[in-house]
Amino acid sequence: IAEITPLTDTSLDFLELRHRRRDSAFQQFVQTAHERRALKHPELVGSQLARRERLGTTAFGRGFAVTGVWSLCVRTPLLLLGVSERGLEWDAPDEGAVHLAACVFTPGECSEDLHLRRVNAVVAALRLQRTRQDSSTSARAEVRPVARAVVKPANFARVMPPAPIIVLPATI
């Protein structure tokens, strides 16, 4: 039986996405994950994210995007949440800017099914929170409360399979 130790840091400092381009956000996600020693070969992971995006956009509209990597280059499961106040150009279906982006890193030793369930859980949580927010506030509301609600341990207990998740503090 494999020992799984859930690592959850809910201090909720967010990675501030400083640039307006999607590829720059990918670089920032990869650099942060590498600094946290979650990646073996960051350049390969960065190219894997870019290749995935060429297959089809990972933006879902309504200001959020969720991408991810399932690779042997990933050492530790990781969830990064990035916030962009200005918005990122991401080729969203609604042609709007992305203000909240998540990147799910899953080691290749885990099953592909586990990776897909983790990504789907983040998408479901973000959709639910954005719907609640849109019905109660203006279209240009703050994204931080949405992200805080998404990473609450109670929300992950409901939709996430038992797997280690780390929410990284900002490195600015």
mmCIF file of C-alpha atoms in Angstrom:
data_model
loop_
_atom_site.group_PDB
_atom_site.id
_atom_site.type_symbol
_atom_site.label_atom_id
_atom_site.label_comp_id
_atom_site.label_asym_id
_atom_site.label_seq_id
_atom_site.Cartn_x
_atom_site.Cartn_y
_atom_site.Cartn_z
ATOM 1 C CA ILE A 1 0.000 0.000 0.000
ATOM 2 C CA ALA A 2 1.429 3.337 -1.042
ATOM 3 C CA GLU A 3 1.579 5.974 1.642
ATOM 4 C CA ILE A 4 -0.083 9.205 0.574
ATOM 5 C CA THR A 5 0.428 12.263 2.692
ATOM 6 C CA PRO A 6 -1.898 15.105 1.694
ATOM 7 C CA LEU A 7 -0.089 18.432 1.707
ATOM 8 C CA THR A 8 -2.482 21.328 1.811
ATOM 9 C CA ASP A 9 -1.292 24.883 2.350
ATOM 10 C CA THR A 10 -4.259 27.219 2.506
ATOM 11 C CA SER A 11 -2.366 30.418 3.308
ATOM 12 C CA LEU A 12 -3.757 31.620 -0.037
ATOM 13 C CA ASP A 13 -1.131 34.000 -1.249
ATOM 14 C CA PHE A 14 -1.515 33.926 -4.995
ATOM 15 C CA LEU A 15 0.933 33.884 -7.817
ATOM 16 C CA GLU A 16 0.574 37.274 -9.480
ATOM 17 C CA LEU A 17 0.676 36.767 -13.228
ATOM 18 C CA ARG A 18 2.657 39.805 -14.332
ATOM 19 C CA HIS A 19 2.409 39.636 -18.120
ATOM 20 C CA ARG A 20 -0.484 39.706 -20.567
ATOM 21 C CA ARG A 21 0.452 36.683 -22.680
ATOM 22 C CA ARG A 22 -0.536 33.073 -22.032
ATOM 23 C CA ASP A 23 2.975 31.786 -22.809
ATOM 24 C CA SER A 24 4.435 34.126 -20.189
ATOM 25 C CA ALA A 25 1.973 32.723 -17.654
ATOM 26 C CA PHE A 26 3.131 29.202 -18.554
ATOM 27 C CA GLN A 27 6.744 30.254 -17.965
ATOM 28 C CA GLN A 28 5.804 31.751 -14.612
ATOM 29 C CA PHE A 29 3.941 28.592 -13.545
ATOM 30 C CA VAL A 30 6.868 26.385 -14.576
ATOM 31 C CA GLN A 31 9.462 28.634 -12.925
ATOM 32 C CA THR A 32 7.513 28.692 -9.656
ATOM 33 C CA ALA A 33 7.004 24.916 -9.690
ATOM 34 C CA HIS A 34 10.712 24.429 -10.387
ATOM 35 C CA GLU A 35 11.666 26.778 -7.527
ATOM 36 C CA ARG A 36 9.472 24.635 -5.268
ATOM 37 C CA ARG A 37 11.382 21.543 -6.502
ATOM 38 C CA ALA A 38 8.287 20.000 -8.022
ATOM 39 C CA LEU A 39 9.847 19.615 -11.515
ATOM 40 C CA LYS A 40 12.906 17.797 -12.834
ATOM 41 C CA HIS A 41 13.226 19.382 -16.301
ATOM 42 C CA PRO A 42 11.343 22.691 -16.410
ATOM 43 C CA GLU A 43 12.101 23.359 -20.091
ATOM 44 C CA LEU A 44 10.389 20.101 -21.096
ATOM 45 C CA VAL A 45 7.368 20.840 -18.916
ATOM 46 C CA GLY A 46 7.087 24.332 -20.418
ATOM 47 C CA SER A 47 7.127 22.928 -23.945
ATOM 48 C CA GLN A 48 4.548 20.308 -22.926
ATOM 49 C CA LEU A 49 2.188 23.066 -21.694
ATOM 50 C CA ALA A 50 2.638 24.982 -24.975
ATOM 51 C CA ARG A 51 2.043 21.829 -27.055
ATOM 52 C CA ARG A 52 -1.129 21.065 -25.100
ATOM 53 C CA GLU A 53 -2.440 24.564 -25.732
ATOM 54 C CA ARG A 54 -1.848 24.245 -29.495
ATOM 55 C CA LEU A 55 -4.260 21.294 -29.533
ATOM 56 C CA GLY A 56 -7.052 23.520 -28.221
ATOM 57 C CA THR A 57 -7.519 26.289 -25.731
ATOM 58 C CA THR A 58 -7.681 25.503 -22.013
ATOM 59 C CA ALA A 59 -9.622 28.701 -21.324
ATOM 60 C CA PHE A 60 -13.272 28.090 -20.524
ATOM 61 C CA GLY A 61 -14.533 31.640 -20.867
ATOM 62 C CA ARG A 62 -15.907 33.799 -18.065
ATOM 63 C CA GLY A 63 -12.382 34.806 -17.037
ATOM 64 C CA PHE A 64 -10.743 31.503 -16.104
ATOM 65 C CA ALA A 65 -8.472 28.842 -17.574
ATOM 66 C CA VAL A 66 -7.231 25.498 -16.264
ATOM 67 C CA THR A 67 -4.270 23.726 -17.777
ATOM 68 C CA GLY A 68 -2.075 20.930 -16.575
ATOM 69 C CA VAL A 69 0.785 18.515 -17.129
ATOM 70 C CA TRP A 70 0.942 14.777 -16.469
ATOM 71 C CA SER A 71 4.602 13.879 -16.873
ATOM 72 C CA LEU A 72 7.568 11.950 -15.545
ATOM 73 C CA CYS A 73 9.253 15.379 -15.270
ATOM 74 C CA VAL A 74 6.888 16.234 -12.402
ATOM 75 C CA ARG A 75 8.191 15.136 -8.988
ATOM 76 C CA THR A 76 5.364 16.297 -6.747
ATOM 77 C CA PRO A 77 1.650 16.883 -7.386
ATOM 78 C CA LEU A 78 1.010 20.592 -7.395
ATOM 79 C CA LEU A 79 -1.817 23.046 -7.969
ATOM 80 C CA LEU A 80 -0.836 26.616 -8.819
ATOM 81 C CA LEU A 81 -3.368 29.438 -8.894
ATOM 82 C CA GLY A 82 -2.439 32.594 -10.727
ATOM 83 C CA VAL A 83 -4.274 35.902 -10.630
ATOM 84 C CA SER A 84 -4.006 38.572 -13.304
ATOM 85 C CA GLU A 85 -5.644 41.884 -12.490
ATOM 86 C CA ARG A 86 -5.221 43.140 -16.088
ATOM 87 C CA GLY A 87 -6.179 39.849 -17.701
ATOM 88 C CA LEU A 88 -4.339 37.448 -19.977
ATOM 89 C CA GLU A 89 -4.803 36.926 -23.717
ATOM 90 C CA TRP A 90 -5.681 33.212 -23.820
ATOM 91 C CA ASP A 91 -7.937 32.601 -26.856
ATOM 92 C CA ALA A 92 -10.993 32.070 -24.671
ATOM 93 C CA PRO A 93 -14.229 31.006 -26.403
ATOM 94 C CA ASP A 94 -15.946 34.204 -25.251
ATOM 95 C CA GLU A 95 -12.891 36.245 -26.397
ATOM 96 C CA GLY A 96 -12.578 37.684 -22.898
ATOM 97 C CA ALA A 97 -9.418 38.037 -20.867
ATOM 98 C CA VAL A 98 -8.452 35.385 -18.313
ATOM 99 C CA HIS A 99 -8.131 36.744 -14.767
ATOM 100 C CA LEU A 100 -7.768 33.464 -12.890
ATOM 101 C CA ALA A 101 -5.593 30.623 -14.180
ATOM 102 C CA ALA A 102 -4.846 27.271 -12.591
ATOM 103 C CA CYS A 103 -2.102 24.843 -13.516
ATOM 104 C CA VAL A 104 -2.292 21.238 -12.295
ATOM 105 C CA PHE A 105 0.987 19.293 -12.201
ATOM 106 C CA THR A 106 0.712 15.504 -11.776
ATOM 107 C CA PRO A 107 3.658 13.063 -11.681
ATOM 108 C CA GLY A 108 3.791 10.463 -14.430
ATOM 109 C CA GLU A 109 3.811 7.722 -11.780
ATOM 110 C CA CYS A 110 0.185 8.578 -11.012
ATOM 111 C CA SER A 111 -2.514 7.293 -13.296
ATOM 112 C CA GLU A 112 -3.763 9.408 -16.165
ATOM 113 C CA ASP A 113 -7.247 9.023 -14.710
ATOM 114 C CA LEU A 114 -6.105 10.655 -11.457
ATOM 115 C CA HIS A 115 -4.645 13.602 -13.373
ATOM 116 C CA LEU A 116 -7.856 14.070 -15.354
ATOM 117 C CA ARG A 117 -9.974 13.889 -12.185
ATOM 118 C CA ARG A 118 -7.779 16.542 -10.534
ATOM 119 C CA VAL A 119 -8.085 18.867 -13.536
ATOM 120 C CA ASN A 120 -11.845 18.266 -13.757
ATOM 121 C CA ALA A 121 -12.249 18.989 -10.050
ATOM 122 C CA VAL A 122 -10.515 22.359 -10.420
ATOM 123 C CA VAL A 123 -12.624 23.208 -13.491
ATOM 124 C CA ALA A 124 -15.831 22.251 -11.674
ATOM 125 C CA ALA A 125 -14.942 24.306 -8.624
ATOM 126 C CA LEU A 126 -14.025 27.354 -10.706
ATOM 127 C CA ARG A 127 -17.204 27.114 -12.795
ATOM 128 C CA LEU A 128 -19.345 26.850 -9.686
ATOM 129 C CA GLN A 129 -17.675 29.805 -7.999
ATOM 130 C CA ARG A 130 -17.746 31.982 -11.126
ATOM 131 C CA THR A 131 -21.466 31.263 -11.568
ATOM 132 C CA ARG A 132 -22.157 32.256 -7.966
ATOM 133 C CA GLN A 133 -20.057 35.370 -8.335
ATOM 134 C CA ASP A 134 -21.674 36.443 -11.621
ATOM 135 C CA SER A 135 -25.147 36.169 -10.151
ATOM 136 C CA SER A 136 -24.314 38.321 -7.139
ATOM 137 C CA THR A 137 -21.805 40.895 -8.439
ATOM 138 C CA SER A 138 -20.813 42.840 -11.497
ATOM 139 C CA ALA A 139 -18.969 41.218 -14.398
ATOM 140 C CA ARG A 140 -15.652 42.840 -13.382
ATOM 141 C CA ALA A 141 -15.628 41.629 -9.787
ATOM 142 C CA GLU A 142 -12.546 40.703 -7.771
ATOM 143 C CA VAL A 143 -11.089 37.300 -8.627
ATOM 144 C CA ARG A 144 -9.392 36.670 -5.275
ATOM 145 C CA PRO A 145 -12.582 35.680 -3.406
ATOM 146 C CA VAL A 146 -13.340 33.170 -6.154
ATOM 147 C CA ALA A 147 -9.880 31.628 -5.900
ATOM 148 C CA ARG A 148 -10.080 31.540 -2.087
ATOM 149 C CA ALA A 149 -13.368 29.621 -2.284
ATOM 150 C CA VAL A 150 -11.944 27.187 -4.835
ATOM 151 C CA VAL A 151 -9.015 26.153 -2.649
ATOM 152 C CA LYS A 152 -10.933 25.768 0.611
ATOM 153 C CA PRO A 153 -10.217 22.289 2.006
ATOM 154 C CA ALA A 154 -13.968 21.572 2.260
ATOM 155 C CA ASN A 155 -14.407 22.197 -1.485
ATOM 156 C CA PHE A 156 -11.533 19.884 -2.382
ATOM 157 C CA ALA A 157 -12.786 17.190 -0.037
ATOM 158 C CA ARG A 158 -16.026 17.212 -2.022
ATOM 159 C CA VAL A 159 -14.595 17.144 -5.537
ATOM 160 C CA MET A 160 -10.934 16.097 -5.350
ATOM 161 C CA PRO A 161 -9.718 12.520 -5.121
ATOM 162 C CA PRO A 162 -7.261 11.914 -2.268
ATOM 163 C CA ALA A 163 -4.038 13.274 -3.754
ATOM 164 C CA PRO A 164 -1.461 15.735 -2.484
ATOM 165 C CA ILE A 165 -2.204 19.348 -3.452
ATOM 166 C CA ILE A 166 -0.105 22.403 -2.707
ATOM 167 C CA VAL A 167 -1.280 25.960 -3.174
ATOM 168 C CA LEU A 168 1.841 28.023 -3.616
ATOM 169 C CA PRO A 169 2.475 31.407 -2.065
ATOM 170 C CA ALA A 170 3.358 34.229 -4.426
ATOM 171 C CA THR A 171 7.037 34.641 -5.290
ATOM 172 C CA ILE A 172 7.271 38.322 -6.078
#
